[in-house]
Amino acid sequence: MTADLAPLVQGRPPLAKGDGDWLERVELITPAMCGHNSLFIGQLGDWTWDAVGASCRIDPYSAVDPDGNPVYLSFAYFRVKAGSGLSVEQLTFGDRLRVRSKVLSCGGDSVLTLHQVSRDDGASARGPVPSVDGFFRDATPGCIQVETFNRWVQRSVHDTNHGLRRATPVGFQAGHLEMVPDEHTPRRTWAEARKAAGFGTAGDPEPEARLALTYQVSASRDLNGVGLLYFASYFSIVDWAVLGMWRHLGRPAGSYLRRRVLDRQLGFIANANADDTLDVEVTSHRDAAGLDVVDVTLRQQDGGLLAVARQRIQHDPDGA
């Protein structure tokens, strides 16, 4: 089935419904969608909302609970893996991308959205859509592969972002969705990262460098249109912390701009207010493949865990 003949479903632009319940779109990368920042991550979030809206038969932009109170599709876990030949840092003005998206049920009101992003050569013929197992098992050359674990939340108290609670919007439907296989469930990854306050494993070496930073949430930059700490701002804060480690190691900014992040993981635990100050812990080590592994932990100053992140980075050794 080609995109121009496929039935269209809601989205911006409308999504083509392809084989295996995969949704497709072609996007042109504009200046507001790329750079050494979180702009492309923000696009992935918008595409997730579109895919969930189309698959779960709801408008996520105006979702409410039975009493008419706003409910938001939040991100609990977000992973972006770069395949050979394409990474987020390589995207630039005028690139045409083909985006395939599939929404899976995690039980209850939680969903896992998969995205496969590749360059679009303008041809109508495309390769077969991946199976769910294939998506996790095989790294597709030239593709960025994305996983987002989403839950619905709302404020528990007016005018604060602390203590968000679970809530299911009116009209949300997930019973017809394919269930995510247990071996690929994001629930376990999120729960383990929360318990351990990071994505480290027993086989990791001791950190080669540590850095403690303080970050003041910016009311002019970090909040979204409903006053929550924007999910992509978490990525921006993590990148700021990674750059801090880069400088701590004596590396020039030029080598930071030449880096490729091959794997980004971010676990969202809580939200923050505009006047919050965060304690940021950064550690770094090299893995067996020679990649930089940078872990970042964000906490409220009262010790409450806000988010955990890990990046695996390939960098230019000439700029080390």
Coordinates of C-alpha atoms in Angstrom, one line a residue:
M1 CA 0.0 0.0 0.0
T2 CA 1.4 3.4 -1.0
A3 CA 1.0 6.5 1.1
D4 CA -1.0 8.3 -1.6
L5 CA -3.6 5.5 -1.8
A6 CA -3.8 4.7 1.9
P7 CA -6.8 5.9 4.0
L8 CA -6.0 9.0 6.0
V9 CA -6.5 9.5 9.7
Q10 CA -6.2 12.5 11.9
G11 CA -2.8 14.1 12.3
R12 CA -0.8 17.1 11.2
P13 CA -0.5 16.4 8.3
P14 CA -3.0 13.6 8.1
L15 CA -1.4 10.2 8.6
A16 CA -1.5 7.4 6.1
K17 CA -2.7 4.2 7.6
G18 CA -0.5 1.4 6.3
D19 CA 0.0 -2.3 6.9
G20 CA 0.1 -3.8 10.4
D21 CA -1.5 -0.8 12.0
W22 CA 1.5 1.3 11.3
L23 CA 0.8 5.0 10.6
E24 CA 2.9 6.9 8.1
R25 CA 3.8 10.5 7.3
V26 CA 6.4 12.4 5.3
E27 CA 7.9 15.4 7.0
L28 CA 10.2 18.2 5.7
I29 CA 12.8 19.3 8.3
T30 CA 12.5 23.1 8.9
P31 CA 14.6 25.4 11.0
A32 CA 12.1 24.9 13.9
M33 CA 12.7 21.1 13.9
C34 CA 16.5 20.6 14.2
G35 CA 19.7 21.7 15.7
H36 CA 21.9 21.0 18.7
N37 CA 18.9 21.3 21.0
S38 CA 15.7 19.5 21.8
L39 CA 13.7 20.7 18.8
F40 CA 13.6 17.4 17.0
I41 CA 12.8 15.6 20.3
G42 CA 9.8 17.9 20.5
Q43 CA 8.7 16.9 17.1
L44 CA 8.9 13.2 18.1
G45 CA 6.6 14.1 21.0
D46 CA 4.1 15.8 18.7
W47 CA 4.1 12.8 16.4
T48 CA 3.5 10.6 19.4
W49 CA 0.4 12.6 20.4
D50 CA -0.8 12.4 16.8
A51 CA -0.3 8.6 16.6
V52 CA -2.0 8.0 20.0
G53 CA -4.9 10.3 19.0
A54 CA -5.4 8.5 15.7
S55 CA -5.0 5.0 17.2
C56 CA -7.0 5.5 20.4
R57 CA -9.8 7.6 18.8
I58 CA -9.3 10.7 20.9
D59 CA -8.2 14.3 20.5
P60 CA -5.2 14.5 22.9
Y61 CA -5.1 18.2 22.6
S62 CA -8.5 18.7 24.3
A63 CA -8.7 15.6 26.5
V64 CA -10.7 16.0 29.7
D65 CA -11.8 13.8 32.6
P66 CA -15.6 13.1 33.3
D67 CA -15.7 16.4 35.2
G68 CA -14.2 18.4 32.4
N69 CA -10.8 18.9 33.9
P70 CA -7.8 18.8 31.5
V71 CA -5.9 15.5 31.2
Y72 CA -2.5 15.3 29.5
L73 CA -0.7 12.6 27.6
S74 CA 2.6 12.5 29.6
F75 CA 5.9 10.8 28.8
A76 CA 7.2 8.3 31.4
Y77 CA 10.0 6.9 29.4
F78 CA 11.6 8.0 26.1
R79 CA 14.3 6.3 24.1
V80 CA 15.9 7.5 20.8
K81 CA 18.4 5.1 19.2
A82 CA 20.4 6.1 16.1
G83 CA 21.1 3.5 13.4
S84 CA 24.1 3.6 11.2
G85 CA 23.9 6.5 8.8
L86 CA 21.4 8.7 10.6
S87 CA 21.3 10.4 14.0
V88 CA 19.4 13.3 15.4
E89 CA 22.5 15.5 15.2
Q90 CA 22.8 15.0 11.4
L91 CA 19.3 16.3 10.6
T92 CA 19.3 19.7 8.9
F93 CA 17.2 22.2 6.8
G94 CA 15.4 20.5 3.9
D95 CA 15.8 16.9 4.9
R96 CA 12.7 14.8 4.0
L97 CA 11.9 12.1 6.5
R98 CA 9.5 9.2 6.4
V99 CA 8.0 8.5 9.8
R100 CA 6.3 5.2 10.7
S101 CA 4.5 5.0 14.0
K102 CA 2.7 2.2 15.8
V103 CA 0.8 2.4 19.2
L104 CA 0.7 -0.6 21.5
S105 CA -1.2 -1.2 24.7
C106 CA 0.7 -1.5 27.9
G107 CA -2.5 -2.3 29.8
G108 CA -5.0 0.1 31.4
D109 CA -4.5 3.6 30.0
S110 CA -0.8 3.3 29.3
V111 CA 0.6 2.9 25.7
L112 CA 3.9 2.4 24.0
T113 CA 4.4 4.3 20.8
L114 CA 7.1 3.1 18.4
H115 CA 8.5 5.4 15.7
Q116 CA 10.9 4.5 12.8
V117 CA 12.4 7.6 11.1
S118 CA 14.3 7.3 7.9
R119 CA 15.2 9.6 5.0
D120 CA 12.6 9.8 2.3
D121 CA 13.9 9.4 -1.3
G122 CA 10.6 10.4 -2.8
A123 CA 9.8 6.9 -4.1
S124 CA 6.4 5.5 -3.5
A125 CA 7.7 2.0 -2.9
R126 CA 9.0 1.2 0.5
G127 CA 10.3 -1.7 2.4
P128 CA 8.0 -3.9 4.5
V129 CA 6.9 -2.5 7.9
P130 CA 8.8 -4.1 10.8
S131 CA 7.2 -6.5 13.2
V132 CA 7.2 -5.4 16.8
D133 CA 9.8 -8.1 17.7
G134 CA 11.8 -7.0 14.6
F135 CA 11.7 -3.4 15.7
F136 CA 13.3 -4.3 19.1
R137 CA 15.6 -7.1 17.8
D138 CA 17.1 -5.6 14.6
A139 CA 18.6 -2.2 14.3
T140 CA 17.5 -1.0 10.9
P141 CA 20.4 0.8 9.0
G142 CA 19.7 4.4 8.3
C143 CA 16.9 4.7 10.8
I144 CA 16.3 6.5 14.0
Q145 CA 14.2 4.2 16.3
V146 CA 12.1 5.7 19.0
E147 CA 10.1 4.3 22.0
T148 CA 7.8 6.4 24.1
F149 CA 5.9 5.1 27.2
N150 CA 2.9 7.3 27.7
R151 CA 0.5 7.7 30.6
W152 CA -2.4 10.2 31.1
V153 CA -2.0 12.6 34.0
Q154 CA -3.6 15.7 35.5
R155 CA -2.8 18.2 38.3
S156 CA -3.8 17.0 41.7
V157 CA -3.7 20.5 43.1
H158 CA -4.4 23.8 41.2
D159 CA -1.4 25.9 40.2
T160 CA 1.3 23.4 41.1
N161 CA 3.1 20.8 39.0
H162 CA 4.1 18.7 42.0
G163 CA 2.1 15.6 42.7
L164 CA 0.6 14.9 39.3
R165 CA -1.8 12.1 39.4
R166 CA -3.0 9.4 36.9
A167 CA -6.3 10.1 35.1
T168 CA -8.0 8.6 32.1
P169 CA -9.7 11.0 29.6
V170 CA -13.2 10.6 28.3
G171 CA -13.3 8.6 25.1
F172 CA -9.9 7.1 25.3
Q173 CA -9.9 3.6 23.7
A174 CA -7.0 1.1 23.9
G175 CA -8.7 -2.3 24.1
H176 CA -8.4 -2.9 20.4
L177 CA -4.6 -2.3 20.3
E178 CA -2.0 -5.0 20.1
M179 CA -0.4 -5.7 23.5
V180 CA 3.3 -5.0 23.9
P181 CA 5.1 -8.3 24.4
D182 CA 6.2 -8.7 28.1
E183 CA 9.9 -8.9 27.1
H184 CA 9.6 -5.4 25.6
T185 CA 7.4 -3.7 28.1
P186 CA 8.7 -0.2 29.1
R187 CA 7.1 -0.6 32.6
R188 CA 10.0 -2.7 33.8
T189 CA 12.6 -0.4 32.4
W190 CA 10.9 2.7 33.9
A191 CA 10.4 1.0 37.3
E192 CA 14.0 -0.2 37.5
A193 CA 15.4 3.2 36.5
R194 CA 13.2 4.9 39.1
K195 CA 14.3 2.4 41.9
A196 CA 18.0 2.7 41.0
A197 CA 17.9 6.4 40.2
G198 CA 19.5 5.7 36.8
F199 CA 20.0 3.3 33.9
G200 CA 23.2 1.8 35.2
T201 CA 23.8 -1.9 35.2
A202 CA 25.9 -4.2 37.4
G203 CA 28.5 -4.5 34.7
D204 CA 29.2 -0.8 34.4
P205 CA 32.7 0.4 35.4
E206 CA 33.2 3.0 38.1
P207 CA 32.6 6.6 36.7
E208 CA 35.8 8.2 35.4
A209 CA 34.4 11.7 36.1
R210 CA 31.7 13.2 38.3
L211 CA 30.2 16.7 38.3
A212 CA 27.6 18.4 40.5
L213 CA 25.5 21.2 38.9
T214 CA 22.6 23.4 39.9
Y215 CA 19.8 24.3 37.4
Q216 CA 17.2 27.0 37.8
V217 CA 14.0 26.1 35.9
S218 CA 13.4 28.9 33.5
A219 CA 9.9 30.3 33.4
S220 CA 10.7 31.9 30.0
R221 CA 12.0 28.8 28.3
D222 CA 11.2 25.5 30.1
L223 CA 7.4 25.4 30.4
N224 CA 4.8 24.4 27.8
G225 CA 1.5 26.1 27.0
V226 CA -0.3 24.6 29.9
G227 CA 2.4 25.5 32.4
L228 CA 4.0 22.1 32.9
L229 CA 7.8 21.5 32.6
Y230 CA 7.8 20.6 28.9
F231 CA 9.0 17.0 28.3
A232 CA 11.5 18.2 25.7
S233 CA 12.9 20.6 28.3
Y234 CA 14.1 17.6 30.3
F235 CA 16.2 16.6 27.3
S236 CA 17.5 20.2 27.0
I237 CA 18.5 20.2 30.6
V238 CA 20.3 16.8 30.2
D239 CA 22.1 18.1 27.1
W240 CA 23.2 21.2 29.2
A241 CA 24.5 18.9 31.8
V242 CA 26.3 16.7 29.2
L243 CA 27.9 19.9 27.8
G244 CA 29.0 20.8 31.4
M245 CA 30.7 17.4 31.7
W246 CA 32.3 18.0 28.2
R247 CA 33.9 21.2 29.4
H248 CA 34.8 19.6 32.8
L249 CA 36.8 17.0 30.8
G250 CA 38.6 19.8 28.9
R251 CA 37.0 19.2 25.5
P252 CA 36.2 22.1 23.2
A253 CA 32.7 23.0 22.1
G254 CA 33.5 22.1 18.5
S255 CA 33.9 18.4 19.5
Y256 CA 30.5 18.6 21.3
L257 CA 28.9 19.8 18.1
R258 CA 30.5 17.0 16.2
R259 CA 29.3 14.2 18.5
R260 CA 26.6 11.7 17.6
V261 CA 24.3 10.4 20.4
L262 CA 23.7 6.8 19.4
D263 CA 21.3 6.1 22.3
R264 CA 19.3 8.5 24.5
Q265 CA 17.2 7.2 27.4
L266 CA 15.2 9.4 29.7
G267 CA 12.9 8.4 32.5
F268 CA 10.4 11.0 33.7
I269 CA 9.5 10.6 37.4
A270 CA 7.9 13.9 38.4
N271 CA 7.3 17.5 37.2
A272 CA 8.6 20.9 38.4
N273 CA 7.4 24.4 38.9
A274 CA 8.8 27.5 37.3
D275 CA 10.6 28.6 40.5
D276 CA 12.2 25.3 41.3
T277 CA 15.9 24.8 41.5
L278 CA 17.3 21.4 40.6
D279 CA 20.3 19.4 41.8
V280 CA 22.0 17.8 38.8
E281 CA 24.5 14.9 39.1
V282 CA 26.5 13.9 36.1
T283 CA 28.9 11.0 35.7
S284 CA 30.8 9.7 32.7
H285 CA 32.7 6.5 31.7
R286 CA 33.8 4.7 28.5
D287 CA 32.1 1.5 27.6
A288 CA 33.8 -1.5 25.9
A289 CA 33.1 0.0 22.4
G290 CA 34.8 3.2 23.3
L291 CA 31.6 5.2 23.6
D292 CA 31.2 7.9 26.2
V293 CA 28.4 6.9 28.6
V294 CA 27.0 9.9 30.4
D295 CA 24.4 9.5 33.2
V296 CA 22.4 12.4 34.5
T297 CA 20.2 12.5 37.6
L298 CA 17.8 15.5 38.2
R299 CA 16.5 16.0 41.7
Q300 CA 14.4 18.6 43.5
Q301 CA 16.5 20.3 46.2
D302 CA 14.4 18.4 48.8
G303 CA 15.9 15.2 47.4
G304 CA 12.8 14.1 45.3
L305 CA 13.8 12.4 42.1
L306 CA 12.7 14.3 39.0
A307 CA 14.3 12.4 36.1
V308 CA 17.1 10.1 35.1
A309 CA 18.9 9.9 31.8
R310 CA 21.7 8.1 30.0
Q311 CA 23.4 9.0 26.7
R312 CA 25.8 6.8 24.7
I313 CA 27.9 9.2 22.6
Q314 CA 30.3 8.8 19.7
H315 CA 32.6 11.8 19.5
D316 CA 35.4 13.0 17.4
P317 CA 38.6 11.9 19.1
D318 CA 40.5 14.8 17.5
G319 CA 38.4 17.1 19.6
A320 CA 38.7 15.1 22.8

